[in-house]
Amino acid sequence: MNWQAILSIYRFEMNRTFRTLAQSVVSPVLSTSLYFVVFGTAIGARIDTVDNIPYGAFIVPGLVMLTLLQQSITNASFGIYFPKFIGTIYELLSAPISFIEVVIGYVGAAATKALMIAVIILATSTLFVDLTIAHPVWMVAFLVLTAVSFALLGFIIGIWAGNFEQLQLIPLLVVTPLVFLGGAFYSITMLPPAWQAVSLFNPVVYLISGFRWSFFGMADVPVGISLAAIALFLTACLAAIWWIFRTGWRIKP
Amino acid sequence: MSAIISIRDLAKTYGDGFTALKGVSLDIEEGEILALLGPNGAGKTTLISIICGLVTPSAGSVTVGGHDILTGYRAARAMIGLVPQEITIEPFEQVINTVRFSRGLFGKGSDEAHIERVLRALSLWDKRKSKNQALSGGMKRRVLIAKALSHEPRVLFLDEPTAGVDVTLRREMWELVRQLRSEGVTIILTTHYIEEAEEMADRIGVIDHGRLLLVEEKARLLHQLGRKELLLELTEPLPELPSSLAEFALQRSEDGLHLTYEFDAHAERTGMTRLLGAVAEAGLQLKDLTTRQSSLEDVFLKLVADGRDET
């Protein structure tokens, strides 16, 4: 294992984050705060509680997840797409490193950045609502697992994308709807039974449900199933990455 | 001297069916400067890209310092520095950080003294804090070289290093290459500037249509293939060649003032003395007389043309 290389990629990517601090950190924090103002305070004031949890607090895990998913995917996909786009990927391919090290470097940096933002948003949310965390260790575990899994997905998207439009396609057209329909702002038990059944095909439901459980001790689906769903997703992403690595798909003729 | 890179029957057919290399075998000696000459699309960049790990070979094998490029890629690639043909560089990062990044990527611990040495050698030290995008084209190319040298490679690949580079920078680059060679670095450069190969290389390989047509020491190549021409300038135009000169296969210029005689400079008998005798006998008055050695360019064009005739 070429740890020096992993560290170099990680540092280079984190450098990029700090160079674009306003765009990388300030903008997600601002947009999430707007959600709090609109849904939590303005509309939420008219909603009493969901599952006995004040609505303002109820949406916190969903909002953190929303940002975490978007950030992990965007950071990782852009991180690997950009060298492909400008051509500097030649250096990654010619370096004495395996694809595993490239993945650890890029995915690690993307997940770190997404986690940083998630933590900032969580901290910001305490300005708006009273928040207690029932299972802090599990909360961190859910955060880390989700960030890593979706950074892996982002990495795959970045390798797959042939242009900037494709790079945006999956986060915008697939992930955002899944998050909104995944119970970020409501409990799926509030839906008619038919839509509840449909919701169970949405992988994000399990993430948000599990994450919400770590805060309030209650969930739409059993927490064990949430964990299993993340593990399954992580495994699928790792398998895809392994296949890309084996075949040189889209990066190595 | 021993081979630091050993290429055997290397072939590459791309996914779209284009065959870029058709079985190339070549040994590159440690410490030499090898120039690979060939027209655009000849397969030079594919050859380099396979050795450096950018392209997967379809058949054949390559070892670098005894390490197979596929099974021992870590050891093989650690020895190689690559300067690509296109200027590809992270635009928003500082010069020094991009160079440090390359060193780390190749598994080397930080060595600021070495980075400084490389940047100074390439006249980039004053620009180390600049963003790459603020540099001129020539400087960007030098940053690419600095990146390749940052991890102290034993083999340096320069893919068209002086394409689109001004004369001063070209001279500087040649100087740098010579200096690296004196430090024991093996250098492989591709070019389609014959002048560059003639100026720099110890050996020259000619590639066309995916085949290595020839690899030869530069001096011997010129020696072996070098034809010479004797140019006779006459005081008065010659309307037609006298029959006594027919055996010399002279070429008469249109104005009839010049006669060209082609001969092999290294043959035992050049036929020159006999020709001059015959010229005097025919009563021709000479105004001037020059000989011309064919350049590498002529040699190259002849090789490429011959190679195409065979295929």
XYZ file of C-alpha atoms in Angstrom:
564
model
C 0.000 0.000 0.000
C 1.384 3.376 -1.042
C 0.239 5.427 1.962
C 2.260 8.403 0.838
C 0.197 8.528 -2.345
C -3.103 8.233 -0.488
C -2.047 11.057 1.792
C -0.998 13.183 -1.180
C -4.329 12.737 -2.956
C -6.230 13.347 0.264
C -4.282 16.502 1.031
C -4.576 17.802 -2.516
C -8.336 17.302 -2.464
C -8.773 18.856 0.967
C -6.696 21.781 -0.234
C -9.226 22.251 -3.000
C -11.981 22.321 -0.397
C -10.318 25.015 1.670
C -9.452 27.001 -1.448
C -13.148 27.151 -2.319
C -14.431 27.523 1.210
C -17.338 29.817 0.362
C -18.688 27.530 -2.312
C -17.850 24.288 -0.497
C -19.012 25.054 3.012
C -20.896 28.319 3.236
C -23.412 27.568 0.499
C -24.669 24.189 1.844
C -24.903 25.661 5.340
C -26.878 28.615 4.058
C -29.300 26.498 2.028
C -29.923 24.176 4.975
C -30.558 27.126 7.267
C -33.177 28.276 4.769
C -34.891 24.887 5.082
C -34.971 25.363 8.846
C -36.464 28.797 8.516
C -39.113 27.720 5.994
C -40.040 24.210 7.123
C -38.950 24.226 10.734
C -40.018 27.656 11.888
C -42.559 29.091 9.438
C -44.499 25.971 8.435
C -43.352 23.747 11.277
C -44.929 26.069 13.821
C -48.311 24.975 12.465
C -47.441 21.299 12.735
C -47.422 20.026 16.285
C -45.425 16.878 16.390
C -44.591 13.876 14.263
C -44.365 10.641 16.259
C -44.338 12.831 19.381
C -41.270 14.716 18.191
C -41.529 18.493 17.637
C -41.548 18.981 13.847
C -38.571 21.342 13.879
C -36.406 18.667 15.501
C -37.953 15.878 13.432
C -36.620 17.257 10.156
C -33.028 17.722 11.436
C -31.818 14.170 10.642
C -33.466 14.350 7.220
C -31.857 17.684 6.401
C -28.442 16.491 7.542
C -28.842 13.364 5.393
C -29.991 15.399 2.405
C -26.856 17.513 2.533
C -24.607 14.588 3.369
C -25.792 12.594 0.352
C -25.557 15.523 -2.032
C -22.150 16.583 -0.761
C -20.610 13.098 -0.745
C -21.738 12.449 -4.307
C -20.847 15.870 -5.671
C -17.424 16.040 -4.037
C -16.351 12.578 -5.074
C -17.754 12.754 -8.597
C -16.219 16.156 -9.246
C -12.952 15.137 -7.546
C -12.288 12.324 -10.017
C -14.077 13.841 -13.015
C -12.016 17.013 -12.990
C -8.639 15.276 -13.534
C -10.312 13.272 -16.283
C -11.662 16.446 -17.833
C -8.435 18.466 -17.761
C -6.247 15.430 -18.457
C -4.212 15.339 -15.252
C -5.506 11.815 -14.694
C -2.476 10.654 -16.681
C -0.474 11.162 -13.534
C -2.728 8.964 -11.407
C -2.522 6.235 -14.019
C 1.239 6.429 -14.379
C 1.949 6.524 -10.633
C 3.015 3.406 -8.726
C -0.369 3.125 -7.082
C -3.308 0.807 -7.450
C -6.849 1.922 -8.064
C -7.625 1.114 -4.424
C -5.307 3.885 -3.301
C -6.858 6.341 -5.736
C -10.307 5.437 -4.407
C -9.267 5.750 -0.764
C -7.695 9.155 -1.427
C -10.591 10.671 -3.372
C -13.450 8.980 -1.529
C -11.802 9.662 1.826
C -11.453 13.368 1.057
C -14.990 13.627 -0.345
C -16.469 11.845 2.676
C -14.437 13.996 5.070
C -15.677 17.181 3.472
C -19.283 15.953 3.465
C -18.978 14.978 7.138
C -17.515 18.373 8.010
C -20.508 20.058 6.429
C -22.952 17.633 8.097
C -21.463 18.460 11.480
C -21.649 22.195 10.774
C -25.298 21.844 9.771
C -26.059 19.797 12.860
C -24.438 22.484 14.978
C -26.381 25.186 13.112
C -29.646 23.335 13.719
C -29.176 23.632 17.476
C -29.633 27.375 16.984
C -33.173 26.721 15.749
C -34.358 23.698 17.720
C -33.676 21.790 20.933
C -31.930 18.594 19.971
C -31.104 15.494 21.973
C -29.193 12.603 20.517
C -30.227 9.240 21.948
C -27.481 7.118 20.412
C -24.486 9.368 19.594
C -22.160 6.483 18.649
C -24.709 5.082 16.204
C -25.324 8.547 14.882
C -21.651 8.920 14.009
C -21.638 5.395 12.544
C -24.610 6.216 10.294
C -22.991 9.473 9.219
C -19.676 7.868 8.355
C -21.175 4.845 6.591
C -23.499 6.997 4.545
C -20.803 9.511 3.636
C -18.427 6.755 2.500
C -21.075 4.800 0.576
C -22.332 7.814 -1.321
C -18.837 9.145 -1.951
C -18.173 5.757 -3.575
C -21.293 6.230 -5.690
C -20.079 9.714 -6.566
C -16.705 8.311 -7.577
C -18.429 5.846 -9.912
C -20.502 8.682 -11.396
C -17.331 10.743 -11.882
C -15.656 7.867 -13.750
C -18.789 7.254 -15.825
C -19.579 10.859 -16.722
C -18.483 11.986 -20.155
C -19.388 15.636 -19.621
C -20.492 18.076 -16.940
C -24.150 17.508 -17.676
C -23.903 13.798 -16.954
C -21.996 14.666 -13.808
C -25.021 16.575 -12.517
C -27.603 14.170 -13.877
C -27.748 11.529 -11.154
C -27.477 13.867 -8.142
C -30.229 16.112 -9.526
C -32.583 13.669 -11.158
C -32.194 10.654 -8.917
C -30.736 11.476 -5.536
C -32.609 14.668 -4.684
C -36.068 13.169 -5.424
C -35.175 10.040 -3.506
C -34.195 12.098 -0.486
C -37.311 14.253 -0.607
C -39.497 11.164 -1.030
C -37.389 9.252 1.491
C -38.960 10.851 4.496
C -36.619 13.777 5.035
C -39.577 16.009 5.927
C -42.150 13.444 7.012
C -42.545 10.002 8.486
C -43.507 7.456 5.849
C -46.162 6.191 8.262
C -48.007 9.410 7.380
C -48.457 8.119 3.804
C -51.341 5.983 2.530
C -50.486 2.243 2.810
C -49.864 1.838 -0.938
C -47.280 4.649 -0.979
C -45.707 3.261 2.188
C -45.083 0.019 0.303
C -43.596 1.937 -2.657
C -41.391 3.922 -0.286
C -39.777 0.744 0.941
C -38.096 0.467 -2.482
C -36.412 3.800 -1.888
C -32.996 3.087 -0.360
C -32.830 6.566 1.169
C -35.786 5.693 3.440
C -33.542 3.268 5.303
C -30.760 5.811 5.687
C -32.987 8.556 7.026
C -34.965 6.193 9.194
C -31.849 4.699 10.761
C -30.284 8.097 11.233
C -33.441 9.461 12.808
C -33.504 6.475 15.141
C -30.043 7.450 16.433
C -31.528 10.808 17.456
C -34.964 9.933 18.807
C -34.848 6.172 19.386
C -37.707 5.555 16.980
C -37.808 4.727 13.300
C -39.987 3.948 10.282
C -38.170 0.696 9.650
C -36.227 -1.426 12.163
C -32.735 -0.061 12.657
C -31.152 -3.441 11.872
C -32.707 -3.315 8.410
C -31.400 0.227 7.952
C -27.892 -0.934 8.736
C -28.237 -3.922 6.443
C -29.460 -1.632 3.644
C -26.423 0.650 3.986
C -24.121 -2.372 4.104
C -25.745 -3.733 0.945
C -25.372 -0.413 -0.827
C -21.749 -0.103 0.279
C -21.016 -3.604 -0.988
C -22.658 -2.867 -4.340
C -20.547 0.273 -4.748
C -17.361 -1.566 -3.792
C -18.187 -4.307 -6.306
C -18.743 -1.728 -9.044
C -15.456 -0.015 -8.181
C -13.678 -3.352 -8.200
C -15.060 -4.038 -11.667
C -13.993 -0.605 -12.913
C -10.558 -1.285 -11.512
C -10.369 -4.687 -13.220
C -11.455 -3.497 -16.629
C -10.091 0.045 -16.718
C -13.589 1.116 -17.790
C -13.731 4.699 -19.091
C -10.252 5.540 -17.905
C -7.798 3.187 -19.546
C -8.047 2.168 -23.224
C 25.532 -0.856 -20.621
C 22.469 -2.974 -19.982
C 18.855 -2.622 -21.031
C 16.760 -0.688 -18.516
C 13.623 -1.109 -20.605
C 12.944 -4.247 -22.538
C 9.996 -4.330 -24.929
C 8.927 -7.597 -26.552
C 6.369 -8.012 -29.353
C 4.247 -5.217 -27.984
C 0.940 -4.788 -29.766
C -2.105 -2.643 -29.192
C -5.478 -2.671 -30.857
C -7.916 -0.128 -29.439
C -11.573 -0.815 -28.773
C -12.583 0.842 -32.039
C -10.463 -1.662 -33.950
C -7.563 0.688 -34.661
C -4.230 -1.098 -34.406
C -1.701 1.397 -33.109
C 1.182 -1.002 -32.495
C 1.977 -4.125 -34.458
C 4.549 -6.088 -32.504
C 7.310 -3.745 -31.382
C 10.473 -5.117 -29.757
C 13.127 -2.790 -28.427
C 15.807 -2.630 -25.747
C 16.541 0.759 -24.258
C 19.976 1.027 -22.693
C 20.495 2.575 -19.311
C 21.767 6.131 -19.543
C 21.087 6.718 -23.218
C 18.949 9.274 -24.972
C 16.688 7.498 -27.405
C 14.627 9.500 -29.846
C 11.556 7.932 -31.336
C 10.800 9.531 -34.635
C 7.644 9.116 -36.598
C 4.823 10.989 -38.249
C 1.621 11.773 -36.367
C -0.367 8.644 -35.580
C 2.668 6.388 -35.977
C 2.235 4.798 -32.556
C 4.842 6.726 -30.550
C 2.462 7.948 -27.886
C 0.750 4.556 -27.629
C 4.130 2.926 -27.036
C 4.971 5.397 -24.266
C 1.476 5.198 -22.802
C 1.698 1.424 -22.457
C 5.079 1.564 -20.737
C 3.814 4.232 -18.330
C 0.531 2.492 -17.529
C -1.939 4.747 -19.317
C -2.931 2.136 -21.885
C -3.340 -1.618 -21.486
C -1.315 -3.631 -24.025
C -3.128 -6.136 -26.239
C -0.117 -8.436 -26.505
C 3.559 -8.579 -25.667
C 5.494 -7.556 -22.583
C 7.570 -4.721 -21.184
C 9.984 -4.732 -18.277
C 11.436 -1.637 -16.638
C 14.526 -2.269 -14.525
C 13.589 -5.963 -14.652
C 10.053 -5.356 -13.360
C 7.146 -6.350 -15.554
C 4.875 -3.340 -16.147
C 1.763 -5.373 -15.351
C 2.759 -7.760 -12.560
C 5.404 -5.484 -11.040
C 3.821 -2.157 -11.914
C 4.658 -0.481 -8.629
C 8.395 -1.046 -8.919
C 8.340 -0.370 -12.669
C 6.381 2.881 -12.506
C 8.327 4.202 -9.511
C 11.348 4.407 -11.834
C 9.556 6.395 -14.523
C 8.845 10.065 -14.987
C 6.427 11.037 -17.748
C 6.029 14.390 -19.439
C 2.908 14.146 -21.578
C 2.454 15.741 -24.935
C -0.552 17.850 -24.005
C -0.248 20.514 -21.343
C -2.452 19.029 -18.655
C -2.163 20.731 -15.337
C -4.393 21.519 -12.357
C -5.205 25.183 -13.104
C -6.095 26.454 -9.640
C -3.262 24.989 -7.618
C 0.072 26.605 -6.854
C 3.099 25.460 -8.848
C 4.947 24.127 -5.830
C 1.950 22.200 -4.543
C 1.388 20.431 -7.846
C 5.033 19.405 -7.849
C 4.884 18.216 -4.225
C 1.728 16.268 -5.081
C 3.528 14.381 -7.842
C 6.352 13.409 -5.519
C 3.910 12.074 -2.940
C 1.912 10.222 -5.559
C 5.049 8.316 -6.475
C 5.465 7.260 -2.866
C 8.348 9.536 -1.982
C 8.473 11.348 1.327
C 8.667 15.116 1.208
C 12.047 16.558 0.272
C 11.827 20.307 -0.018
C 15.492 20.607 -0.992
C 14.920 18.387 -4.013
C 11.753 20.236 -5.010
C 13.656 23.523 -4.798
C 16.495 22.128 -6.905
C 14.087 20.976 -9.598
C 12.156 24.242 -9.643
C 15.348 26.282 -9.802
C 16.750 24.140 -12.610
C 13.606 24.862 -14.595
C 13.586 28.588 -13.707
C 10.301 28.142 -11.865
C 11.435 28.948 -8.354
C 10.275 32.570 -8.534
C 6.894 31.374 -9.753
C 6.439 28.648 -7.144
C 3.571 30.446 -5.401
C 1.786 31.308 -8.648
C -1.282 29.468 -9.706
C -0.658 27.218 -12.670
C -3.271 28.978 -14.756
C -1.342 32.238 -14.479
C 1.709 30.773 -16.204
C 2.669 31.072 -19.844
C 2.510 27.996 -22.069
C 6.254 27.437 -21.900
C 6.234 27.665 -18.123
C 3.342 25.230 -17.863
C 5.352 22.769 -19.882
C 8.229 23.256 -17.475
C 5.886 22.568 -14.554
C 5.050 19.254 -16.217
C 8.741 18.460 -16.407
C 9.202 19.499 -12.773
C 6.371 17.132 -11.800
C 8.026 14.290 -13.684
C 11.395 14.996 -12.048
C 9.957 15.525 -8.574
C 10.260 11.859 -7.654
C 13.777 11.359 -9.012
C 12.990 8.959 -11.852
C 15.677 6.837 -13.484
C 13.853 6.895 -16.786
C 12.265 10.016 -18.227
C 9.751 9.975 -21.052
C 9.321 13.201 -22.944
C 6.438 13.016 -25.379
C 6.992 15.761 -27.946
C 8.659 18.010 -25.370
C 9.271 20.938 -27.651
C 6.092 20.990 -29.712
C 4.943 24.594 -29.833
C 7.858 25.815 -27.732
C 9.933 28.826 -28.730
C 13.552 28.517 -29.765
C 15.041 29.737 -26.482
C 13.017 27.355 -24.396
C 13.799 24.525 -26.778
C 17.519 25.161 -26.314
C 17.059 25.280 -22.536
C 15.172 22.016 -22.609
C 17.836 20.308 -24.658
C 20.400 21.556 -22.165
C 18.379 20.141 -19.292
C 18.021 16.783 -21.011
C 21.785 16.592 -21.502
C 22.346 17.437 -17.868
C 19.920 14.733 -16.765
C 21.667 12.236 -18.977
C 24.978 13.147 -17.333
C 23.319 12.293 -14.021
C 22.550 8.841 -15.370
C 18.890 9.312 -16.254
C 17.740 7.365 -19.294
C 15.713 9.570 -21.611
C 13.229 8.562 -24.246
C 11.822 11.373 -26.299
C 9.385 11.320 -29.133
C 9.467 13.994 -31.720
C 8.672 14.701 -35.247
C 11.315 17.367 -35.382
C 14.226 15.587 -37.014
C 16.454 18.434 -35.911
C 15.693 17.557 -32.323
C 16.617 13.914 -32.740
C 19.755 14.881 -34.618
C 20.745 17.329 -31.906
C 20.006 15.203 -28.861
C 19.807 11.503 -29.386
C 22.381 8.773 -28.942
C 20.125 6.388 -30.784
C 17.187 6.916 -33.039
C 14.209 4.673 -33.572
C 11.856 5.248 -36.445
C 8.229 4.250 -36.015
C 5.521 4.316 -38.622
C 2.159 2.586 -38.817
C 2.744 0.807 -35.525
C 6.013 -0.779 -36.580
C 9.516 -0.005 -35.452
C 11.231 0.375 -38.805
C 14.708 0.753 -37.412
C 16.732 1.517 -34.297
C 20.260 2.646 -34.839
C 22.953 4.792 -33.311
C 22.510 8.228 -34.711
C 26.004 8.507 -36.154
C 25.825 5.075 -37.717
C 22.390 5.750 -39.085
C 23.606 8.850 -40.853
C 26.719 7.020 -41.911
C 24.901 3.990 -43.271
C 22.100 5.694 -45.015
C 23.804 8.963 -45.776
C 23.952 9.579 -49.480
C 26.072 12.391 -50.729
C 25.503 14.618 -53.662
C 28.023 16.398 -55.815
C 26.671 19.549 -57.341
C 28.366 20.938 -60.393
C 27.637 24.483 -61.415
C 28.484 25.317 -65.008
C 29.524 28.637 -66.497
C 27.243 28.133 -69.492
C 23.950 26.323 -69.799
C 24.118 22.802 -71.150
C 21.258 22.104 -73.565
C 21.599 18.330 -73.196
C 23.904 15.824 -71.543
C 26.760 14.604 -73.740
C 26.608 10.817 -74.254
C 30.062 10.454 -72.680
C 28.474 11.382 -69.321
C 25.497 9.047 -69.635
C 26.944 6.345 -67.349
C 26.998 8.753 -64.353
C 23.208 9.158 -64.244
C 23.538 12.904 -63.794
C 20.526 15.054 -63.183
C 20.432 18.199 -65.251
C 18.585 21.199 -63.858
C 15.984 22.849 -66.031
C 18.130 25.889 -66.792
C 20.952 23.531 -67.730
C 23.366 25.267 -65.356
C 23.505 22.581 -62.675
C 24.394 18.904 -62.749
C 23.839 16.688 -59.729
C 25.704 13.476 -59.149
C 24.599 11.182 -56.340
C 27.114 8.863 -54.739
C 27.733 6.749 -51.655
C 30.266 8.623 -49.559
C 31.425 5.465 -47.808
C 31.879 3.303 -50.875
C 35.396 2.354 -51.895
C 35.029 4.141 -55.203
C 32.796 7.143 -55.365
C 33.286 7.582 -59.092
C 33.961 11.260 -58.509
C 37.421 11.380 -60.025
C 36.234 9.591 -63.138
C 33.278 11.920 -63.412
C 35.411 15.036 -63.144
C 37.755 13.616 -65.774
C 34.824 12.969 -68.083
C 33.462 16.450 -67.449
C 36.815 18.009 -68.412
C 36.996 15.794 -71.502
C 33.545 16.896 -72.568
C 34.842 20.470 -72.447
C 32.469 21.723 -69.761
C 33.592 24.737 -67.722
C 32.903 24.537 -63.996
C 31.968 27.621 -62.025
C 31.511 25.965 -58.658
C 31.462 22.553 -57.057
C 29.795 21.540 -53.783
C 28.935 18.319 -51.987
C 25.935 17.823 -49.731
C 25.333 15.152 -47.105
C 21.744 13.968 -46.741
C 20.236 15.024 -43.448
C 18.423 12.803 -41.019
C 15.263 14.216 -42.460
C 16.009 12.750 -45.878
C 16.910 9.456 -44.238
C 13.716 9.482 -42.243
C 11.476 10.284 -45.170
C 13.130 7.558 -47.201
C 12.614 5.006 -44.399
C 8.990 5.900 -43.913
C 8.365 5.742 -47.645
C 10.113 2.346 -47.910
C 8.191 1.043 -44.896
C 4.931 1.984 -46.546
C 5.918 0.310 -49.801
C 6.426 -2.967 -47.970
C 3.074 -2.976 -46.256
